[in-house]
Coordinates of C-alpha atoms in Angstrom, one line a residue:
Chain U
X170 CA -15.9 2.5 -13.7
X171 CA -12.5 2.1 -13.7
X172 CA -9.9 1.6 -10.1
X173 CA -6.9 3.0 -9.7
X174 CA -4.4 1.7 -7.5
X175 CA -1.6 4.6 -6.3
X176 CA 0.9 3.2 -4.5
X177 CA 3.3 5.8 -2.0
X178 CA 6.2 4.6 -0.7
X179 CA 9.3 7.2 1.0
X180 CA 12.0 7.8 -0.9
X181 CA 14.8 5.4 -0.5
X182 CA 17.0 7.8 1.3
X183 CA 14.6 9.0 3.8
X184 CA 14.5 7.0 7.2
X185 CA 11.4 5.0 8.1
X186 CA 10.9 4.0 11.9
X187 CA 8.0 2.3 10.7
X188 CA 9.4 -0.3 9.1
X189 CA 12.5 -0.2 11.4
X190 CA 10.7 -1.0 14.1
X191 CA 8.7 -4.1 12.5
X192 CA 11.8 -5.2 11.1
X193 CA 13.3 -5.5 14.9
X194 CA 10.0 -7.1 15.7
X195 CA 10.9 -9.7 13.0
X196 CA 13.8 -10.4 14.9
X197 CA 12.4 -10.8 18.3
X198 CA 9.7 -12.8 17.0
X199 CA 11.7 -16.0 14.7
X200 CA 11.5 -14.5 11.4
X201 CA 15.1 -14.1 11.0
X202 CA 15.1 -14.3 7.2
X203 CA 13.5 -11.1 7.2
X204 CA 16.5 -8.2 5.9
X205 CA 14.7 -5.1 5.3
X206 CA 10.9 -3.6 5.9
X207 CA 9.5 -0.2 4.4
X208 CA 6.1 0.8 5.1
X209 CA 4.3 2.9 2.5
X210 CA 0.5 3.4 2.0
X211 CA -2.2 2.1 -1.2
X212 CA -4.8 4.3 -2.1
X213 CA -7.4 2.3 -4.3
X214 CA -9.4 5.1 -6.1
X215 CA -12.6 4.2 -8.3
X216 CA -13.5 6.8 -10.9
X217 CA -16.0 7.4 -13.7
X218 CA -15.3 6.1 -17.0
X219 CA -12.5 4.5 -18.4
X220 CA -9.0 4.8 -17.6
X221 CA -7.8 7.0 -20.3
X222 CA -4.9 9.7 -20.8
X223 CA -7.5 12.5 -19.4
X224 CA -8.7 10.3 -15.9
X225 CA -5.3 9.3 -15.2
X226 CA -3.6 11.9 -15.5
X227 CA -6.4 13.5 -13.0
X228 CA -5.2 10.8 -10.6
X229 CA -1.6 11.6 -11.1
X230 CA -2.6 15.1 -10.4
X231 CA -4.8 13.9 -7.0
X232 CA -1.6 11.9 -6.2
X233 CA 0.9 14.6 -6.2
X234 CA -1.8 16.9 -4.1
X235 CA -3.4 14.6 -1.8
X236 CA -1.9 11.5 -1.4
X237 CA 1.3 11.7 -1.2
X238 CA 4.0 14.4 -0.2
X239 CA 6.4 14.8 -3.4
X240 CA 9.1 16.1 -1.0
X241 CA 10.1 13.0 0.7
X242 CA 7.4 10.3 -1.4
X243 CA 7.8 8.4 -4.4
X244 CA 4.2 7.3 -5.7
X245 CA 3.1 4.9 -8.6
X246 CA -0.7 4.4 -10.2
X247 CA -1.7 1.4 -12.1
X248 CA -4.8 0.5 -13.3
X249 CA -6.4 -2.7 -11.8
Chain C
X165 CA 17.4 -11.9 -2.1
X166 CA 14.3 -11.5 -2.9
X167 CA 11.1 -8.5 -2.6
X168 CA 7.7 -9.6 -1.3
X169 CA 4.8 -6.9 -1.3
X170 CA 2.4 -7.2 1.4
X171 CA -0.7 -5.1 0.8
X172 CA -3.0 -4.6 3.7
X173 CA -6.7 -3.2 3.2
X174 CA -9.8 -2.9 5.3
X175 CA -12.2 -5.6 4.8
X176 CA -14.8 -4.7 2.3
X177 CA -17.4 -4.3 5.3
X178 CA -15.2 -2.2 7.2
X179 CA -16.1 1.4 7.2
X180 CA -12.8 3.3 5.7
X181 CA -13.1 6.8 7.8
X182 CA -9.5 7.8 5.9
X183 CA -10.9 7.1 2.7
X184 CA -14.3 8.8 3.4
X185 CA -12.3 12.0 3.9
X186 CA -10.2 11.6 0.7
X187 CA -13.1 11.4 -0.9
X188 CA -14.9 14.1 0.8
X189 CA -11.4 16.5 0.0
X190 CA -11.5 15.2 -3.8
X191 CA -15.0 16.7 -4.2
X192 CA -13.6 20.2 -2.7
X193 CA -10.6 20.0 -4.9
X194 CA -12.6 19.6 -7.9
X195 CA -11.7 15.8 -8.5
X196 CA -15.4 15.3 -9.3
X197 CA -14.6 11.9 -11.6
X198 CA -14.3 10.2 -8.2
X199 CA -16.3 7.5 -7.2
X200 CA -14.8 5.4 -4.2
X201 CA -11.2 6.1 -2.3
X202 CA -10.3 3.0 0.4
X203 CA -6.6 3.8 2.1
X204 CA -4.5 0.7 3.4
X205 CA -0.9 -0.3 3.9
X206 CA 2.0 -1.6 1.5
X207 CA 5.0 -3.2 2.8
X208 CA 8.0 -3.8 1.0
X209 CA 9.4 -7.0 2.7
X210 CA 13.2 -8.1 1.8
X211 CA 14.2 -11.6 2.7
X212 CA 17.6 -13.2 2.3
X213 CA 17.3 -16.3 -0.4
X214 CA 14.9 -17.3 -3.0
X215 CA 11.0 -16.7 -2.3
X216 CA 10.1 -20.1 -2.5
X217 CA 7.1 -22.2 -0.6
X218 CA 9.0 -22.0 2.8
X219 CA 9.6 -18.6 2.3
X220 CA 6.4 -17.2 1.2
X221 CA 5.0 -19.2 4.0
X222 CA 6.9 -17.4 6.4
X223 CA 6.3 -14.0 5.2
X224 CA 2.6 -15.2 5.3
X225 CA 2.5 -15.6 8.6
X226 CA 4.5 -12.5 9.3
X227 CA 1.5 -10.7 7.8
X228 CA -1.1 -12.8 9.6
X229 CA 0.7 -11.7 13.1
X230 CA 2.4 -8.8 12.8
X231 CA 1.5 -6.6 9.2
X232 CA -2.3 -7.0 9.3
X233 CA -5.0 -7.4 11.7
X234 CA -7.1 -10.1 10.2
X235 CA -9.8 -9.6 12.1
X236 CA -10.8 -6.3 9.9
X237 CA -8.2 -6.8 7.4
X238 CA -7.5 -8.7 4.6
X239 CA -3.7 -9.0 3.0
X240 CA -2.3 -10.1 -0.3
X241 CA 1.1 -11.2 -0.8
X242 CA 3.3 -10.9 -4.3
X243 CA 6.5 -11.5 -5.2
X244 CA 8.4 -8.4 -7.3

């Protein structure tokens, strides 16, 4: 058994009021060293097996599908 | 300047009804080499300086207040 960690994040140039809004929370709440939040979201996915070519690239296909949306997300697997 | 990830997940004992239904979907979508899927949150956390002890320590309690609930979740911090 192998896990998989994908990690989805927005595109740089899309907005994210997410992470806006804790960064003005930040503010209001002493962290002032704090210059920039993004929120994204990590999947941790256990499959069968090893991680080979064949598994990952079965992930990177789930990914694409089901995790994330390739139209305004950026995603990244790694193998933990 | 410097990048700090903050990665939020659900306690271990913590049912994980997002991840259930990945799971359930990857069995419909014919992703049968999956075992387990658990969803949480990533931040990407800027900060202005170095991310030394004072530093880290701050982002730490930034977490611990206002990223993760520790209560059902634990969080992990890393520098990048």
């Amino acid at each position: 058994m192998a896990r998989v960690i994908v990690d989805v994040m927005l595109k740089p140039e899309i907005l994210d009021p997410q992470g806006q809004a804790i960064l003005g929370a930040c503010g209001r709440l002493g962290f002032s060293g704090v210059t920039q939040v993004r929120q994204g979201k990590r999947f941790e996915v256990e499959i069968e097996g090893e991680a080979d070519e064949t598994r990952l690239g079965e992930v990177r296909k789930l990914a694409e599908t089901l995790l994330a949306n390739p139209v305004i997300e950026d995603f990244s697997l790694r193998v933990e």
